[in-house]
Coordinates of C-alpha atoms and ligand atoms in Angstrom, one line a residue:
X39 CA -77.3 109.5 366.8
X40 CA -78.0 106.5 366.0
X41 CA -76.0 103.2 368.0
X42 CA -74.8 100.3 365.8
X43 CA -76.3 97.2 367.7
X44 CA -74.9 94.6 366.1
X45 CA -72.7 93.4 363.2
X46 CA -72.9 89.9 361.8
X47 CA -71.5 87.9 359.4
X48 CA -72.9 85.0 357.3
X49 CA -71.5 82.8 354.5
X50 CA -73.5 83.1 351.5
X51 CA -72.9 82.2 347.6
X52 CA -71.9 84.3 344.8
X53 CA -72.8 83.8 341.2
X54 CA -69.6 81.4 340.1
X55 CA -71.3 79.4 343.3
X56 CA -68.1 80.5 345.3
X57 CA -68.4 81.6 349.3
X58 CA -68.5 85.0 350.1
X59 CA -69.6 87.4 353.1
X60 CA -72.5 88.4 353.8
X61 CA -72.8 91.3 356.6
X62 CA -75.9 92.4 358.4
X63 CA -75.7 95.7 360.6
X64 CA -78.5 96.4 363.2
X65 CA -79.5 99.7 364.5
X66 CA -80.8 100.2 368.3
X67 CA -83.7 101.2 366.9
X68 CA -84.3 97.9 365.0
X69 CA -83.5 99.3 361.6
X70 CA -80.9 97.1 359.7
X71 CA -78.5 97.3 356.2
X72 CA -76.9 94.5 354.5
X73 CA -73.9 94.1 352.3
X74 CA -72.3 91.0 350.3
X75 CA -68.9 91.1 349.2
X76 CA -68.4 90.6 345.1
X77 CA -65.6 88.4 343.8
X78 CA -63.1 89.6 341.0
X79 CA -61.4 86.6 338.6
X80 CA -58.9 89.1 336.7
X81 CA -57.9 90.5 339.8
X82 CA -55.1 93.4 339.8
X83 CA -51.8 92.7 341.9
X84 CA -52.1 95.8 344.1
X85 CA -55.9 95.3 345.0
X86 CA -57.6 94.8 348.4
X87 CA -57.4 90.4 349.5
X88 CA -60.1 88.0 349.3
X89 CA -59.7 86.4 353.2
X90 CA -60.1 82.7 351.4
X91 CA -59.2 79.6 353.9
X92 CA -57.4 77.6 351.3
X93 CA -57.0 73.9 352.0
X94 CA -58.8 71.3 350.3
X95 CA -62.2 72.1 351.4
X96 CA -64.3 74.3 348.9
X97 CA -61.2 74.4 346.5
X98 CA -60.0 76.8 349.1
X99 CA -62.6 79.3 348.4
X100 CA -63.9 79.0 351.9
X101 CA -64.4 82.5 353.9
X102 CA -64.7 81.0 357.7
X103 CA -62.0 83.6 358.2
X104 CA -63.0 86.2 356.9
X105 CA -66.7 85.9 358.5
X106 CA -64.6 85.3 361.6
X107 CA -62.9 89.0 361.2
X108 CA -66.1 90.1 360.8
X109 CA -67.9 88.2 364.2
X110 CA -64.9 88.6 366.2
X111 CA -62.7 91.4 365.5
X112 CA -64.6 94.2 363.4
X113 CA -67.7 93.8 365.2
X114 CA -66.6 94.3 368.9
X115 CA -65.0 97.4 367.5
X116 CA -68.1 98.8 365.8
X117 CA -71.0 98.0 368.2
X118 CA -71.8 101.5 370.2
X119 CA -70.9 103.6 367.1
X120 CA -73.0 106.4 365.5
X121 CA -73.7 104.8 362.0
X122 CA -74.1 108.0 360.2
X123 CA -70.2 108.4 360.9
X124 CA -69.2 106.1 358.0
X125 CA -65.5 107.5 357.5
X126 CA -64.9 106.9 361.6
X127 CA -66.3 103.4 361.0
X128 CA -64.2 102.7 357.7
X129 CA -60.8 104.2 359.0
X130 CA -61.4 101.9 362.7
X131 CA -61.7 98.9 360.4
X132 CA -58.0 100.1 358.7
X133 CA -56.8 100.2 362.0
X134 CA -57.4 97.2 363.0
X135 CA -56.0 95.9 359.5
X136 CA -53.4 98.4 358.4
X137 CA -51.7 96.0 355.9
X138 CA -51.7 97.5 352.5
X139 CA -53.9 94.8 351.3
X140 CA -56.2 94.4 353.8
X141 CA -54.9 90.6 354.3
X142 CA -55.0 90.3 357.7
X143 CA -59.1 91.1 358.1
X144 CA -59.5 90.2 354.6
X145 CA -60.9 93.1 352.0
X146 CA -64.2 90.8 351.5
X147 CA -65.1 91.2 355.2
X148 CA -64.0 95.0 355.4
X149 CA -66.2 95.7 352.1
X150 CA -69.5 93.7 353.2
X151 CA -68.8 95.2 356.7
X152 CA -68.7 99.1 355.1
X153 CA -71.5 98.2 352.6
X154 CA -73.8 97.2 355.4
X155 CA -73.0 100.3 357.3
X156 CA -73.9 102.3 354.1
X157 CA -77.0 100.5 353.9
X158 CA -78.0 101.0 357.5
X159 CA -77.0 104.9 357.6
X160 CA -79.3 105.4 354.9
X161 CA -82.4 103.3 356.0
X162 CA -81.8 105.1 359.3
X163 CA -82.7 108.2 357.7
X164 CA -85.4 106.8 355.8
X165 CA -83.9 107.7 352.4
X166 CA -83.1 106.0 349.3
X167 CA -79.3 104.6 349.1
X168 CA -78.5 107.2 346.4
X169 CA -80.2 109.9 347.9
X170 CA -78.4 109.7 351.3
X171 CA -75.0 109.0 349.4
X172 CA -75.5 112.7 347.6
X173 CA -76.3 113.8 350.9
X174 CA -73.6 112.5 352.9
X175 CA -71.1 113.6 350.2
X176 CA -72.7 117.0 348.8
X177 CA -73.1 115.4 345.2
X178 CA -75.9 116.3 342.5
X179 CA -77.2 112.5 341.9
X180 CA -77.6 111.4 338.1
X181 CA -78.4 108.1 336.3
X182 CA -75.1 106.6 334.9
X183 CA -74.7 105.8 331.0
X184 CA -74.2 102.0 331.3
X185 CA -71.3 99.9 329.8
X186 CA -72.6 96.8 328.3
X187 CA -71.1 93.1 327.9
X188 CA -72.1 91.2 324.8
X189 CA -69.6 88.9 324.8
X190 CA -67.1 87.3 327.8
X191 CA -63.4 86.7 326.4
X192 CA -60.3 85.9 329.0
X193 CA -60.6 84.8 332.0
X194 CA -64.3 84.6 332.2
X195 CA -64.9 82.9 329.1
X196 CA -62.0 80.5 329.4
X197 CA -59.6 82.5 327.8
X198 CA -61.3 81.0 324.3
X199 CA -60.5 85.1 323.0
X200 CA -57.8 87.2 324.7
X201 CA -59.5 90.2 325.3
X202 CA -62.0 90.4 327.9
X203 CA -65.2 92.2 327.5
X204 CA -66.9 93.6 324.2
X205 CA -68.9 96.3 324.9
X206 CA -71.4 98.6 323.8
X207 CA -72.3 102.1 325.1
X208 CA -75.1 103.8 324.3
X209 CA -74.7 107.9 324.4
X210 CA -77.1 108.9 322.1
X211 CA -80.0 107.0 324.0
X212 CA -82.6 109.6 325.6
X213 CA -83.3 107.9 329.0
X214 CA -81.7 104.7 330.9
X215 CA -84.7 102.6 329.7
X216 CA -84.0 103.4 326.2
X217 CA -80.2 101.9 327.0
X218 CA -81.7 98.9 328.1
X219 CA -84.3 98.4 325.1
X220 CA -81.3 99.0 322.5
X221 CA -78.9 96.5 324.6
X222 CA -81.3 94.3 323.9
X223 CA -81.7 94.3 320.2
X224 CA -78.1 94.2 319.9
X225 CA -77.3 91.6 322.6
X226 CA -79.5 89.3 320.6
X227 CA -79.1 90.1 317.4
X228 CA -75.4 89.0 318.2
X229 CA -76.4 85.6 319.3
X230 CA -78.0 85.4 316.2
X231 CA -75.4 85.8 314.4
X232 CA -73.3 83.6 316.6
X233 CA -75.7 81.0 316.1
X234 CA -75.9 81.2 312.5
X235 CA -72.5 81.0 312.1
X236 CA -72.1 78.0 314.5
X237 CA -70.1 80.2 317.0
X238 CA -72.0 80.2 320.2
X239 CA -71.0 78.2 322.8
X240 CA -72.9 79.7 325.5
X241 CA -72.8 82.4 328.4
X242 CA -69.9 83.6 329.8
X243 CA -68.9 84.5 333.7
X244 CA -70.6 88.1 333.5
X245 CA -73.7 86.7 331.0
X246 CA -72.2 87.9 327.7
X247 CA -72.7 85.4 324.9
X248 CA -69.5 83.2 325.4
X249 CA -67.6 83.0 321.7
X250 CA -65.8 80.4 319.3
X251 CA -64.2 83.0 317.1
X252 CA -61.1 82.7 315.0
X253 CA -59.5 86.0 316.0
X254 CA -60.2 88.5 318.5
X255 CA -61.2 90.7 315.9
X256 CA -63.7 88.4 314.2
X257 CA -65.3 89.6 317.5
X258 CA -64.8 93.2 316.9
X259 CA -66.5 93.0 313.3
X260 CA -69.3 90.6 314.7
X261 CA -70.1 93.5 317.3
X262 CA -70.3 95.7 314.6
X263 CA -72.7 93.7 312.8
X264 CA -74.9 92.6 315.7
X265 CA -75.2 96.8 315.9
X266 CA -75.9 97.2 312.4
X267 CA -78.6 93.7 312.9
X268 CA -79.9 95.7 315.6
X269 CA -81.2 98.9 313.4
X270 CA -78.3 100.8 314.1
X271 CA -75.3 102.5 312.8
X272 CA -72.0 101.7 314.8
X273 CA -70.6 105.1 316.2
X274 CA -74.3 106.9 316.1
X275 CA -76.1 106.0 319.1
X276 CA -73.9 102.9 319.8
X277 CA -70.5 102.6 320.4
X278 CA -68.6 100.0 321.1
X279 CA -65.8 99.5 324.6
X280 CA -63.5 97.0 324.9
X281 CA -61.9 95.7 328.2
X282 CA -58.6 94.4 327.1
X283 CA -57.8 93.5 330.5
X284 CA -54.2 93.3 329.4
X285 CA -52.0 92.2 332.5
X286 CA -54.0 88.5 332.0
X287 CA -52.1 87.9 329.1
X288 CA -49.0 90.7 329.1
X289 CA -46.1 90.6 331.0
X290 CA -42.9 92.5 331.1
X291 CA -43.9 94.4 328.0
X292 CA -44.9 91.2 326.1
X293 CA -48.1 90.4 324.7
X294 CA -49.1 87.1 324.0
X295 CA -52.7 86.6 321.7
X296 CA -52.8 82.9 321.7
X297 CA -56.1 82.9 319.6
X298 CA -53.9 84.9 317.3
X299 CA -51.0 83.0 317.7
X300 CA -49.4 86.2 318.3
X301 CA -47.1 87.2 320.4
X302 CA -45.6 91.3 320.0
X303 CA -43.7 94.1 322.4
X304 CA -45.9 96.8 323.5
X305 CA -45.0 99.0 320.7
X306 CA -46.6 96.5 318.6
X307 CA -49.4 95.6 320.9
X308 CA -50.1 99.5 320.9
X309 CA -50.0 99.6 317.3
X310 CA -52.6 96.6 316.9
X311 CA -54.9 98.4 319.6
X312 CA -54.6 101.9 317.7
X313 CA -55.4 99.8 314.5
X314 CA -58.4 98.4 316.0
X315 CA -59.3 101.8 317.3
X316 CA -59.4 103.5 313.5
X317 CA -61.0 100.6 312.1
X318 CA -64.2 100.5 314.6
X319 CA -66.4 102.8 316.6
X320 CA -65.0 102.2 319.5
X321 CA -65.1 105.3 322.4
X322 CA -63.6 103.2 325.7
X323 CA -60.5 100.8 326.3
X324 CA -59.9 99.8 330.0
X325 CA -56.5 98.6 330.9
X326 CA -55.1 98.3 327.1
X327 CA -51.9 97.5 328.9
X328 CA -50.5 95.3 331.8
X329 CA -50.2 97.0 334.6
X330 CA -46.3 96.5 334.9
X331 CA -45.9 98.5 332.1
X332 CA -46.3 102.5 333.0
X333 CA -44.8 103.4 330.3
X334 CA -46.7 101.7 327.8
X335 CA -49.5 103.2 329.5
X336 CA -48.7 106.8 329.3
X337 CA -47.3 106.2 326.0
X338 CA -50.9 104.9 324.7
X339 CA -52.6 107.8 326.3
X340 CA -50.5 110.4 324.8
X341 CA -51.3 108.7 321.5
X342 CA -55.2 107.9 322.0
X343 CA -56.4 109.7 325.0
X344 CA -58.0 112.6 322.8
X345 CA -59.9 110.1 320.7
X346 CA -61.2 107.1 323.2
X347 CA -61.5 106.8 327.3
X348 CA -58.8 104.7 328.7
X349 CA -59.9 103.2 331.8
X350 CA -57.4 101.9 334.3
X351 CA -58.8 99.7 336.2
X352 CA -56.1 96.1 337.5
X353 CA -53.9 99.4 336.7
X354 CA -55.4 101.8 339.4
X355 CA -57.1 99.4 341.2
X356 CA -59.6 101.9 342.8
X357 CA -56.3 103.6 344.7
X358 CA -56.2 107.3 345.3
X359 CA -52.5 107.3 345.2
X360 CA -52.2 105.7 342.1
X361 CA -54.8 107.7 340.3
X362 CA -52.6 110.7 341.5
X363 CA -49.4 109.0 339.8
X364 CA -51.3 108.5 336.9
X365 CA -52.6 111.7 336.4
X366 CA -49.4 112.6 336.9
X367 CA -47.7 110.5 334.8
X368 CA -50.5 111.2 332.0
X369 CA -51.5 107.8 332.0
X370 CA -55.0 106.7 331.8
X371 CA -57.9 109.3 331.3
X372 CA -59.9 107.7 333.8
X373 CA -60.6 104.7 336.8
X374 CA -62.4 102.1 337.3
X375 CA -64.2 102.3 341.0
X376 CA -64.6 98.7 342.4
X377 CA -65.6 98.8 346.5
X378 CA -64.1 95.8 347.3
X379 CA -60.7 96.4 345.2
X380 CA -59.9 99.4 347.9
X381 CA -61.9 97.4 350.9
X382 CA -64.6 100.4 351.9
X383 CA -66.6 103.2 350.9
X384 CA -64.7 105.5 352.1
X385 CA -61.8 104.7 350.4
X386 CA -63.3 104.4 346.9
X387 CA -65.5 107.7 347.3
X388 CA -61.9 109.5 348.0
X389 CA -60.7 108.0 344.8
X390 CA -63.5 108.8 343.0
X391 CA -63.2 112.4 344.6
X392 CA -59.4 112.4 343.7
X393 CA -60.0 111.1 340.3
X394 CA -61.9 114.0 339.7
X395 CA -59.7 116.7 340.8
X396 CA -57.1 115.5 338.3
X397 CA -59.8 115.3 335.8
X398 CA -60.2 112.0 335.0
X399 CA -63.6 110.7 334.6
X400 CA -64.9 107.7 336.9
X401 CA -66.9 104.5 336.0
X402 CA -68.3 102.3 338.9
X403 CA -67.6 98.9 338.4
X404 CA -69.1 95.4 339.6
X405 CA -66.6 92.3 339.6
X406 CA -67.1 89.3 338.1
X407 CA -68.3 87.8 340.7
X408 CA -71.4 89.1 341.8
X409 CA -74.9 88.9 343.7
X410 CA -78.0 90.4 344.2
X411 CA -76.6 93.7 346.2
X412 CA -77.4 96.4 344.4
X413 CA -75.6 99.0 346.2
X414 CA -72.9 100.1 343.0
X415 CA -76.4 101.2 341.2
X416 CA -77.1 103.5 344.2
X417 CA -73.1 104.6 344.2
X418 CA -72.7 105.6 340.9
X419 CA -76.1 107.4 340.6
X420 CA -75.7 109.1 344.3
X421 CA -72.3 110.2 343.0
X422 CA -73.2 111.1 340.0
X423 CA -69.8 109.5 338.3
X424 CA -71.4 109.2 335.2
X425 CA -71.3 105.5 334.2
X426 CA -71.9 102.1 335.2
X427 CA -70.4 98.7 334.0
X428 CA -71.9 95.6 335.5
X429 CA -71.5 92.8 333.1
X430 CA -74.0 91.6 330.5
X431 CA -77.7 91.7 329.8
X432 CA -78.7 88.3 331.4
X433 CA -78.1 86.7 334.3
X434 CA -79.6 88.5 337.6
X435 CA -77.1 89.5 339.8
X436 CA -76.5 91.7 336.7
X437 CA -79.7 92.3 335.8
X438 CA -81.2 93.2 339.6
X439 CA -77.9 96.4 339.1
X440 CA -79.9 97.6 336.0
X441 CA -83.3 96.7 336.7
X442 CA -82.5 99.1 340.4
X443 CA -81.3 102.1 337.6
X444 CA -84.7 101.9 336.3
X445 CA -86.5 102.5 339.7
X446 CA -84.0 105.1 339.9
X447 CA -85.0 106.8 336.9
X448 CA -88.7 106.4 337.6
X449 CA -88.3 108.5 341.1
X450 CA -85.4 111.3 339.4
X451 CA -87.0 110.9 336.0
X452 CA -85.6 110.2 332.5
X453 CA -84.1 113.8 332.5
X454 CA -81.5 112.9 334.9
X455 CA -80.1 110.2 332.4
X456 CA -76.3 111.4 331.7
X457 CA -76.6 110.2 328.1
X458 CA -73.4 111.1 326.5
X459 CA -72.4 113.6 328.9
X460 CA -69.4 111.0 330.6
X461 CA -68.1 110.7 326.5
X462 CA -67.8 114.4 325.3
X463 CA -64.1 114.2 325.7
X464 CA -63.9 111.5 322.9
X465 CA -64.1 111.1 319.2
X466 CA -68.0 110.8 319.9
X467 CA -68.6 113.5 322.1
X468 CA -66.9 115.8 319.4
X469 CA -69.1 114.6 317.0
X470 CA -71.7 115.4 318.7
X471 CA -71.3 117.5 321.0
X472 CA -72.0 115.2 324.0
X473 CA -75.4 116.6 324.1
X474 CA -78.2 114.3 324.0
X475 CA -81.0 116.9 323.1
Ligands
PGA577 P1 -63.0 90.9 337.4 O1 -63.4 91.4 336.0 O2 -64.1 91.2 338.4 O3 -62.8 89.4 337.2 O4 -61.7 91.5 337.8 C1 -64.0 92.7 335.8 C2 -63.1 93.7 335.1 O5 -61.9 93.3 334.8 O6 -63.5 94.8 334.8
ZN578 ZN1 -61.3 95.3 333.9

């Protein structure tokens, strides 16, 4: 066994220079693990709270109350435990706090707290982080196949397009650091053409290029081009995933594309998506709906879940339960997993777990707002979910999460790369078989 000595809690800054928590655990015998909570800015109703103080100060983005949660209420309860004993540690902290939201501790102390703890266990036992996660949990570890911002839209890109992220995927690489050498090329081959056109107007929250486009589907076809710029064909190696984060601008079954000047029912806002989905290689659509509207939801999976993965993610909000409902329901094909949308570890490994019971496939997520904790990189690869999605290709709290992949890959080798394994269920995998020999 080995005895929790301490648990503290600092403010530190997260990469939209907002307060978060910082938690440092320390082991009796000296040994210690650190988390940081992320932030999220397209945040789902039903996910874990953000403890802020409100008030003038810091806009109201102060966290003296959460770090308080952390000094004065988690910690006393923590101190004495085994560390290795993460559930018992995670399920005390939802006793203390056993609002659904996690609003009285606040979800950004409980998650730094239960990152920390993960941290500790596993430099207790002198292992990697991925390595003890596959042992704690009895999972084969493999390097996930990444999801790729190249440009922001909505609410990290000032809502100057609708639709969130543009993304590329690619399945048909042979090892991560062939992902990363291909983002590349097409990353900046689609700030050349941005450029040349006199449509760049920077970097958006997550480090995609931050767009002046016409239409949300002038950024669609510029995606497609930046591939093609890039050396390759759209829908061979690279495909492209979109997060339409849909409840940011749908509500009560209406749609509103003000860059469009469009406004539609979800019928019609289905339509348009399915539209965009024969017109362009695209393999992944997260929350192509609001998450108000189930219907729509299961009603856009019956009609596209054999052809693309549809990702809830404000929709499930890394909940066990409402992966369960969904599966029933047949909405969504697959879940976002966000730490600090359910709070702890524990809690997002069972949804993971759930998740893949019903069959749905899994992608661990960071949040917009981000910093230099690497710890999804070791979750995703320790679970062996399959795939990654962490923002863009600049910017380093993004960059540190693929850069750790890498040192990942150069301990398990290139062979443990997924490739296009997590796709085989889509248009692409049929195509080719979801083998990447
Ligand atoms: P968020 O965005 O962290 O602002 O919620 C990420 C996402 O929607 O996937
Ligand atoms: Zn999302």
């Amino acid at each position: 066994m080995t005895t929790i000595k301490s648990v503290k809690a600092r403010r530190v800054w997260d990469s939209r220079g907002n307060p978060t928590v910082e938690v440092d655990v320390t082991l009796a015998n000296g040994v210690t693990g650190r988390g940081i909570a992320p932030a999220g800015a397209s945040r789902g109703a039903r996910e874990a709270i953000d403890l802020r103080d409100c008030g003038a100060r810091l806009r109201g983005m102060d966290v003296q109350r959460a770090l308080t949660s952390v000094n004065e209420i988690i910690a006393p309860v923590l101190v004495g435990r085994d560390v290795a004993d993460q559930v018992g540690a995670d399920r005390a902290m939802l006793e203390l706090d056993p609002s659904p939201l996690k609003s009285t501790l606040g979800g950004n102390a409980t998650v730094a707290t239960s990152i920390a703890l993960l941290q500790a266990a596993a430099a207790a036992e002198n292992k990697h982080l991925w390595q003890h996660i596959a042992d704690v949990y009895d999972r084969s570890a493999s390097i996930p196949l990444p999801e790729i911002q190249i440009f922001g839209g909505g609410a990290h890109a000032g809502r100057r397009v609708d639709i969130q992220d543009f993304m590329i995927m690619v399945p048909g690489a042979n090892s991560f650091d062939e992902v990363m050498e291909i983002t590349s090329e097409v990353y900046f081959a689609a700030g050349d053409i941005m450029k040349q056109k006199g449509r760049l107007a920077g970097v958006a929250d997550e480090g995609g290029w931050w767009p002046v486009f016409d239409s949300n589907e002038e950024a669609l076809e510029t995606l497609v081009a930046a591939i093609e710029k890039a050396g390759e064909k759209p829908g061979e190696r690279v495909v492209i995933s979109l997060d339409i984060a849909a409840s940011e601008f749908g509500k009560d079954g209406k749609y509103r594309l003000a860059l469009d000047d469009q406004s539609m029912d979800s019928a019609a806002f289905i339509d348009l998506l399915g539209r965009w989905i024969e017109a362009y290689p695209i393999a992944s659509i997260e929350d192509p709906v609001g998450e108000d509207d189930p219907e729509s939801m299961a009603e856009f999976t019956r009609r596209y879940g054999q052809r693309v993965q549809i990702i809830g993610d404000d929709y499930l909000v890394t909940n066990k339960a409402l992966v369960e409902e969904a599966a029933a329901a047949g909405a969504c094909n697959a879940v976002l997993i966000k730490v600090n949308q359910a709070g702890t570890i524990s809690e997002s490994v069972d949804t993971f777990l759930a998740a893949e019971k019903t069959g749905f496939r899994s992608v661990v997520s960071a949040r917009s707002g981000e910093t230099e904790d690497v710890t999804i990189s070791h979750l995703a690869t320790g679970l062996g979910c399959g795939q990654l999605k962490v923002g863009s290709f600049t910017r380093s709290e993004r960059m540190a999460k693929w850069n750790e992949c890498l040192r990942i890959q150069d301990i398990l080798g290139p062979s443990a790369f997924v490739g296009g394994a997590p796709l085989a269920a889509t248009w692409w995998g049929r195509k080719n078989s979801g083998d990447k020999s």
